[in-house]
């Protein structure tokens, strides 16, 4: 979708023109009746407002949901709430969450399916101090790697990095350091940490730390942020599911095309973006997120790489004790609602 200006500005300009032409009277608005007939949808996002979710904010504010017949409510999860708790309880209809977490959830019996790509490449990365003798993943042998703990996406990314290097957990020391990667690197407590290009790496660079990042490899068997729902909901609401994916995809396209607008809609929700420094950090996060939306070929699309999902299910299945049950890749990902096969 191509826009001559951010939709929010365009709609504001049109509203001003209508009022001037009508002498201040309110003209009938067909969109009002359309909105009254719109289907409700609750979109769940993780714990705090962040510019990484700008496409969802844009889709809500600029009418991308409304014009597709959706009355969308955006809901950020509570700090102690599971990623999929509200979704499986029916309090949310769709959630943006990582594909690896969805597979783990599905293995525990949750009715989860990814209906669209949000990130098209995986953001996991190994971060080391500049000047470290760790210049490639194989150099991690004998080193101490700091991660929040042996759970979640950081842990899966760590295992994927070791797998790529031909190493095992016995070849390194895994240090569970909580979410203190920046402090641990700064103090030399660990040789490396595993984090994400559009979060940990940005924060360290903004803090003035001299660090170097090592990617996990182009064939990493993990999937990042995706558009997740339950199969029961998608099958009961196929048109709504397809339109929801399209609205979010339109938001992604707009966030890439109009990054200043992406920051503006985020600032309406994130009250920490109140000074130049925090705004610059948000801009840096956005700059690092745009390549994830674009993917390796540079083209944002909600169509998913089902082959990577298959590899991910197989890879996660090799982690002892992780998957509580078998997972059929065909049951946890579909392009039926994303405009692809």
CSV table of C-alpha atoms in Angstrom, one decimal:
chain,number,residue,atom,x,y,z
A,1,UNK,CA,0.0,0.0,0.0
A,2,UNK,CA,1.3,3.4,-1.0
A,3,UNK,CA,0.5,6.6,0.9
A,4,UNK,CA,1.2,10.2,-0.1
A,5,UNK,CA,1.3,11.1,3.6
A,6,UNK,CA,0.6,9.4,6.9
A,7,UNK,CA,-3.1,8.6,7.1
A,8,UNK,CA,-3.5,10.5,10.5
A,9,UNK,CA,-2.4,13.7,8.9
A,10,UNK,CA,-4.5,13.2,5.8
A,11,UNK,CA,-7.6,12.5,7.8
A,12,UNK,CA,-7.0,15.6,10.0
A,13,UNK,CA,-6.6,17.7,6.9
A,14,UNK,CA,-9.8,16.4,5.4
A,15,UNK,CA,-11.7,17.0,8.6
A,16,UNK,CA,-10.6,20.6,8.6
A,17,UNK,CA,-11.7,21.1,5.0
A,18,UNK,CA,-15.1,19.6,5.7
A,19,UNK,CA,-15.8,21.8,8.7
A,20,UNK,CA,-14.7,24.9,6.8
A,21,UNK,CA,-16.9,24.1,3.8
A,22,UNK,CA,-20.0,23.3,6.0
A,23,UNK,CA,-19.7,26.4,8.1
A,24,UNK,CA,-19.0,24.3,11.2
A,25,UNK,CA,-21.9,21.9,10.7
A,26,UNK,CA,-21.3,18.2,11.0
A,27,UNK,CA,-21.8,16.4,7.7
A,28,UNK,CA,-23.1,12.8,7.7
A,29,UNK,CA,-20.2,10.4,7.8
A,30,UNK,CA,-20.7,7.0,6.1
A,31,UNK,CA,-17.7,5.7,8.0
A,32,UNK,CA,-19.7,6.2,11.2
A,33,UNK,CA,-22.4,3.7,10.1
A,34,UNK,CA,-19.6,1.4,8.9
A,35,UNK,CA,-17.9,1.6,12.2
A,36,UNK,CA,-21.2,0.7,13.9
A,37,UNK,CA,-21.3,-2.5,11.9
A,38,UNK,CA,-17.7,-3.4,12.5
A,39,UNK,CA,-16.7,-6.7,14.1
A,40,UNK,CA,-15.0,-6.3,17.4
A,41,UNK,CA,-11.4,-7.6,17.7
A,42,UNK,CA,-9.0,-7.5,20.7
A,43,UNK,CA,-5.4,-7.4,19.6
A,44,UNK,CA,-3.0,-8.4,22.4
A,45,UNK,CA,0.6,-7.0,22.6
A,46,UNK,CA,3.3,-7.7,25.2
A,47,UNK,CA,3.8,-5.9,28.3
A,48,UNK,CA,4.5,-2.2,27.7
A,49,UNK,CA,3.9,0.2,24.7
A,50,UNK,CA,6.9,0.2,22.4
A,51,UNK,CA,7.7,1.5,19.0
A,52,UNK,CA,8.1,-2.2,17.8
A,53,UNK,CA,4.3,-2.3,17.9
A,54,UNK,CA,3.9,0.9,15.8
A,55,UNK,CA,2.2,-1.0,12.9
A,56,UNK,CA,-0.6,-2.0,15.3
A,57,UNK,CA,-1.0,1.6,16.6
A,58,UNK,CA,-1.0,3.0,13.1
A,59,UNK,CA,-3.6,0.4,12.0
A,60,UNK,CA,-5.8,1.5,14.8
A,61,UNK,CA,-5.3,5.3,14.6
A,62,UNK,CA,-5.2,5.6,10.8
A,63,UNK,CA,-8.3,3.6,10.1
A,64,UNK,CA,-6.7,0.5,8.6
A,65,UNK,CA,-8.8,-1.7,10.9
A,66,UNK,CA,-12.0,0.3,10.5
A,67,UNK,CA,-11.9,0.3,6.7
A,68,UNK,CA,-11.7,-3.5,6.8
A,69,UNK,CA,-14.8,-3.7,9.0
A,70,UNK,CA,-12.9,-4.2,12.3
A,71,UNK,CA,-13.5,-2.4,15.6
A,72,UNK,CA,-10.1,-3.0,17.1
A,73,UNK,CA,-9.1,-2.7,20.7
A,74,UNK,CA,-5.4,-2.9,21.5
A,75,UNK,CA,-4.5,-4.5,24.8
A,76,UNK,CA,-1.1,-4.6,26.5
A,77,UNK,CA,-0.7,-7.6,28.8
A,78,UNK,CA,-0.2,-7.4,32.5
A,79,UNK,CA,3.3,-7.8,33.8
A,80,UNK,CA,2.5,-11.2,35.4
A,81,UNK,CA,0.3,-12.5,32.5
A,82,UNK,CA,1.4,-15.3,30.2
A,83,UNK,CA,1.8,-14.5,26.5
A,84,UNK,CA,-1.2,-16.5,25.5
A,85,UNK,CA,-3.3,-16.6,28.7
A,86,UNK,CA,-5.9,-14.0,27.5
A,87,UNK,CA,-5.9,-15.5,24.0
A,88,UNK,CA,-6.8,-19.0,25.0
A,89,UNK,CA,-9.3,-17.6,27.5
A,90,UNK,CA,-11.1,-15.7,24.8
A,91,UNK,CA,-10.3,-12.3,26.2
A,92,UNK,CA,-8.1,-11.6,23.2
A,93,UNK,CA,-8.6,-12.6,19.6
A,94,UNK,CA,-5.2,-12.1,18.1
A,95,UNK,CA,-1.8,-11.6,19.7
A,96,UNK,CA,1.6,-10.6,18.4
A,97,UNK,CA,4.1,-13.0,19.9
A,98,UNK,CA,7.2,-15.0,18.8
A,99,UNK,CA,6.8,-18.1,16.8
A,100,UNK,CA,9.0,-20.1,19.0
A,101,UNK,CA,6.9,-19.3,22.1
A,102,UNK,CA,3.8,-20.3,20.1
A,103,UNK,CA,5.3,-23.7,19.3
A,104,UNK,CA,6.1,-24.3,23.0
A,105,UNK,CA,2.6,-23.2,23.9
A,106,UNK,CA,1.1,-25.5,21.3
A,107,UNK,CA,3.1,-28.4,22.7
A,108,UNK,CA,1.5,-27.8,26.1
A,109,UNK,CA,-1.9,-28.2,24.6
A,110,UNK,CA,-2.8,-24.6,23.7
A,111,UNK,CA,-4.8,-24.2,20.5
A,112,UNK,CA,-2.4,-21.8,18.8
A,113,UNK,CA,-1.8,-21.1,15.1
A,114,UNK,CA,0.2,-18.3,13.4
A,115,UNK,CA,-1.8,-16.7,10.7
A,116,UNK,CA,0.7,-14.1,9.5
A,117,UNK,CA,4.3,-12.9,9.7
A,118,UNK,CA,5.1,-9.8,11.7
A,119,UNK,CA,8.9,-10.0,11.7
A,120,UNK,CA,10.3,-11.6,8.6
A,121,UNK,CA,13.7,-12.3,10.0
A,122,UNK,CA,14.8,-13.4,13.4
A,123,UNK,CA,16.3,-10.7,15.7
A,124,UNK,CA,18.4,-12.9,17.9
A,125,UNK,CA,22.1,-12.0,18.1
A,126,UNK,CA,25.2,-12.7,20.2
A,127,UNK,CA,26.7,-9.6,21.7
A,128,UNK,CA,30.4,-9.3,22.8
A,129,UNK,CA,32.6,-6.4,23.8
A,130,UNK,CA,34.5,-4.8,21.0
A,131,UNK,CA,38.0,-6.2,20.9
A,132,UNK,CA,36.8,-9.6,22.1
A,133,UNK,CA,38.4,-12.6,20.6
A,134,UNK,CA,34.9,-13.9,19.9
A,135,UNK,CA,34.5,-12.9,16.2
A,136,UNK,CA,32.3,-15.8,15.1
A,137,UNK,CA,30.0,-18.3,16.8
A,138,UNK,CA,32.6,-21.1,16.9
A,139,UNK,CA,34.7,-18.8,19.1
A,140,UNK,CA,32.2,-19.2,21.9
A,141,UNK,CA,33.7,-22.5,22.9
A,142,UNK,CA,35.0,-22.2,26.5
A,143,UNK,CA,33.3,-18.9,27.0
A,144,UNK,CA,30.6,-17.7,29.5
A,145,UNK,CA,27.3,-16.7,27.9
A,146,UNK,CA,24.9,-14.6,29.9
A,147,UNK,CA,21.1,-15.0,29.3
A,148,UNK,CA,18.1,-14.2,31.5
A,149,UNK,CA,17.6,-17.9,32.2
A,150,UNK,CA,17.1,-21.2,30.5
A,151,UNK,CA,13.7,-20.4,29.1
A,152,UNK,CA,12.1,-18.2,26.4
A,153,UNK,CA,13.4,-16.8,23.2
A,154,UNK,CA,16.8,-15.8,24.6
A,155,UNK,CA,17.4,-19.5,25.5
A,156,UNK,CA,16.2,-20.8,22.2
A,157,UNK,CA,18.4,-18.3,20.4
A,158,UNK,CA,21.4,-19.3,22.5
A,159,UNK,CA,20.9,-23.0,21.6
A,160,UNK,CA,20.5,-22.1,17.9
A,161,UNK,CA,23.7,-20.1,18.0
A,162,UNK,CA,25.6,-23.1,19.6
A,163,UNK,CA,24.0,-25.5,17.1
A,164,UNK,CA,25.1,-23.2,14.2
A,165,UNK,CA,28.6,-23.3,15.6
A,166,UNK,CA,28.7,-27.1,16.1
A,167,UNK,CA,28.8,-26.6,19.8
A,168,UNK,CA,26.7,-27.9,22.7
A,169,UNK,CA,25.9,-26.5,26.1
A,170,UNK,CA,28.8,-28.6,27.5
A,171,UNK,CA,31.2,-26.5,25.4
A,172,UNK,CA,30.3,-23.2,27.1
A,173,UNK,CA,29.2,-21.9,30.5
A,174,UNK,CA,25.6,-20.7,30.6
A,175,UNK,CA,25.1,-17.9,33.2
A,176,UNK,CA,21.5,-17.1,34.2
A,177,UNK,CA,21.8,-13.3,34.9
A,178,UNK,CA,18.3,-12.1,34.6
A,179,UNK,CA,17.7,-9.1,32.4
A,180,UNK,CA,21.0,-7.6,33.2
A,181,UNK,CA,22.8,-8.2,30.0
A,182,UNK,CA,24.0,-4.6,29.6
A,183,UNK,CA,25.5,-4.5,33.1
A,184,UNK,CA,27.0,-7.9,32.8
A,185,UNK,CA,28.8,-7.0,29.6
A,186,UNK,CA,29.9,-3.6,31.0
A,187,UNK,CA,31.4,-5.2,34.1
A,188,UNK,CA,33.0,-8.1,32.3
A,189,UNK,CA,31.0,-10.7,34.2
A,190,UNK,CA,30.4,-12.7,31.1
A,191,UNK,CA,32.1,-13.0,27.8
A,192,UNK,CA,29.0,-12.7,25.7
A,193,UNK,CA,25.3,-12.3,26.0
A,194,UNK,CA,22.4,-13.3,23.7
A,195,UNK,CA,19.9,-10.6,23.0
A,196,UNK,CA,18.0,-9.0,20.2
A,197,UNK,CA,19.1,-6.6,17.5
A,198,UNK,CA,16.3,-4.2,18.1
A,199,UNK,CA,16.4,-4.2,21.9
A,200,UNK,CA,19.5,-5.2,23.8
A,201,UNK,CA,22.0,-4.2,21.1
A,202,UNK,CA,20.3,-0.8,20.7
A,203,UNK,CA,20.3,-0.2,24.4
A,204,UNK,CA,23.9,-1.0,24.8
A,205,UNK,CA,25.0,1.2,21.9
A,206,UNK,CA,22.9,4.0,23.2
A,207,UNK,CA,24.5,3.6,26.6
A,208,UNK,CA,27.9,4.1,25.0
A,209,UNK,CA,29.1,0.5,25.3
A,210,UNK,CA,31.6,-0.6,22.7
A,211,UNK,CA,30.1,-3.9,21.6
A,212,UNK,CA,30.1,-6.1,18.6
A,213,UNK,CA,27.3,-8.3,17.4
A,214,UNK,CA,27.5,-11.8,15.7
A,215,UNK,CA,24.3,-12.9,13.8
A,216,UNK,CA,23.0,-16.4,14.3
A,217,UNK,CA,23.1,-17.2,10.7
A,218,UNK,CA,20.8,-16.9,7.7
A,219,UNK,CA,19.3,-20.3,8.2
A,220,UNK,CA,18.4,-20.0,11.9
A,221,UNK,CA,15.6,-22.4,12.7
A,222,UNK,CA,13.5,-19.9,14.7
A,223,UNK,CA,10.7,-17.6,13.9
A,224,UNK,CA,10.3,-14.2,15.6
A,225,UNK,CA,7.2,-12.1,16.2
A,226,UNK,CA,4.1,-13.4,14.4
A,227,UNK,CA,0.4,-12.9,14.3
A,228,UNK,CA,-1.0,-15.6,16.5
A,229,UNK,CA,-4.5,-16.7,17.2
A,230,UNK,CA,-6.4,-19.9,18.1
A,231,UNK,CA,-7.3,-22.2,15.3
A,232,UNK,CA,-10.9,-22.3,16.6
A,233,UNK,CA,-11.2,-18.5,16.4
A,234,UNK,CA,-9.6,-18.4,12.9
A,235,UNK,CA,-11.9,-21.1,11.5
A,236,UNK,CA,-14.9,-19.5,13.1
A,237,UNK,CA,-14.0,-16.0,11.7
A,238,UNK,CA,-12.0,-16.6,8.5
A,239,UNK,CA,-12.9,-13.2,6.9
A,240,UNK,CA,-12.1,-11.3,10.1
A,241,UNK,CA,-8.8,-13.2,10.5
A,242,UNK,CA,-7.8,-12.3,6.9
A,243,UNK,CA,-8.8,-8.6,7.3
A,244,UNK,CA,-6.9,-8.4,10.6
A,245,UNK,CA,-3.7,-9.7,9.0
A,246,UNK,CA,-4.2,-7.2,6.1
A,247,UNK,CA,-4.7,-4.3,8.5
A,248,UNK,CA,-1.6,-5.1,10.5
A,249,UNK,CA,0.4,-5.6,7.3
A,250,UNK,CA,-0.8,-2.2,6.1
A,251,UNK,CA,0.4,-0.8,9.4
A,252,UNK,CA,3.8,-2.4,8.8
A,253,UNK,CA,4.0,-0.8,5.4
A,254,UNK,CA,3.1,2.6,6.8
A,255,UNK,CA,5.6,2.4,9.7
A,256,UNK,CA,8.4,1.6,7.2
A,257,UNK,CA,7.3,4.4,4.8
A,258,UNK,CA,6.7,7.0,7.5
A,259,UNK,CA,9.0,6.4,10.5
A,260,UNK,CA,8.3,9.8,12.0
A,261,UNK,CA,4.6,9.0,12.1
A,262,UNK,CA,5.4,5.6,13.7
A,263,UNK,CA,7.2,7.5,16.5
A,264,UNK,CA,4.2,9.9,16.8
A,265,UNK,CA,1.6,7.2,17.3
A,266,UNK,CA,3.9,5.4,19.8
A,267,UNK,CA,4.4,8.5,21.8
A,268,UNK,CA,0.6,8.8,22.3
A,269,UNK,CA,0.8,5.5,24.2
A,270,UNK,CA,4.3,5.4,25.7
A,271,UNK,CA,4.6,8.3,28.2
A,272,UNK,CA,8.3,7.7,28.6
A,273,UNK,CA,8.9,9.3,25.2
A,274,UNK,CA,8.9,12.7,26.8
A,275,UNK,CA,12.4,14.0,26.0
A,276,UNK,CA,14.9,14.1,23.2
A,277,UNK,CA,17.0,11.2,24.6
A,278,UNK,CA,14.1,8.7,24.9
A,279,UNK,CA,12.8,9.7,21.6
A,280,UNK,CA,16.2,9.1,20.0
A,281,UNK,CA,16.3,5.7,21.6
A,282,UNK,CA,12.9,4.8,20.2
A,283,UNK,CA,14.0,6.0,16.8
A,284,UNK,CA,17.1,3.7,17.1
A,285,UNK,CA,14.8,0.8,18.0
A,286,UNK,CA,12.6,1.6,15.1
A,287,UNK,CA,15.6,1.8,12.7
A,288,UNK,CA,16.7,-1.7,13.9
A,289,UNK,CA,13.1,-3.1,13.7
A,290,UNK,CA,12.5,-2.0,10.1
A,291,UNK,CA,14.9,-4.6,8.6
A,292,UNK,CA,13.0,-7.3,10.6
A,293,UNK,CA,9.7,-6.3,9.0
A,294,UNK,CA,11.3,-6.2,5.6
A,295,UNK,CA,13.1,-9.5,5.7
A,296,UNK,CA,16.2,-10.6,3.8
A,297,UNK,CA,14.6,-9.8,0.4
A,298,UNK,CA,13.5,-6.3,1.5
A,299,UNK,CA,9.8,-6.9,1.0
A,300,UNK,CA,7.4,-6.7,3.9
A,301,UNK,CA,4.7,-9.3,3.6
A,302,UNK,CA,2.5,-11.3,6.0
A,303,UNK,CA,3.1,-14.5,4.0
A,304,UNK,CA,5.0,-16.9,6.2
A,305,UNK,CA,7.9,-19.2,5.4
A,306,UNK,CA,6.4,-22.5,6.4
A,307,UNK,CA,9.6,-24.3,5.8
A,308,UNK,CA,11.3,-22.3,8.6
A,309,UNK,CA,8.4,-23.2,10.9
A,310,UNK,CA,8.9,-26.9,10.1
A,311,UNK,CA,12.6,-26.5,10.9
A,312,UNK,CA,11.8,-24.7,14.2
A,313,UNK,CA,9.4,-27.4,15.4
A,314,UNK,CA,12.1,-30.0,14.7
A,315,UNK,CA,14.9,-27.9,16.4
A,316,UNK,CA,12.8,-27.1,19.5
A,317,UNK,CA,12.0,-30.8,19.7
A,318,UNK,CA,15.7,-31.6,20.2
A,319,UNK,CA,15.8,-29.5,23.5
A,320,UNK,CA,15.4,-31.9,26.4
A,321,UNK,CA,12.1,-31.4,28.3
A,322,UNK,CA,11.0,-28.3,26.3
A,323,UNK,CA,8.1,-29.6,24.2
A,324,UNK,CA,5.5,-31.4,26.4
A,325,UNK,CA,3.9,-33.1,23.5
A,326,UNK,CA,4.3,-33.6,19.8
A,327,UNK,CA,3.6,-30.6,17.4
A,328,UNK,CA,2.5,-30.9,13.8
A,329,UNK,CA,4.0,-27.9,11.9
A,330,UNK,CA,1.0,-27.8,9.6
A,331,UNK,CA,-1.2,-27.3,12.7
A,332,UNK,CA,0.7,-24.2,14.0
A,333,UNK,CA,1.2,-22.1,10.9
A,334,UNK,CA,-1.0,-21.3,7.9
A,335,UNK,CA,-1.0,-18.8,5.1
A,336,UNK,CA,-4.7,-19.2,4.5
A,337,UNK,CA,-5.3,-15.8,6.0
A,338,UNK,CA,-2.1,-14.1,4.7
A,339,UNK,CA,-2.7,-14.1,1.0
A,340,UNK,CA,-0.3,-16.9,0.3
A,341,UNK,CA,-0.3,-20.7,-0.2
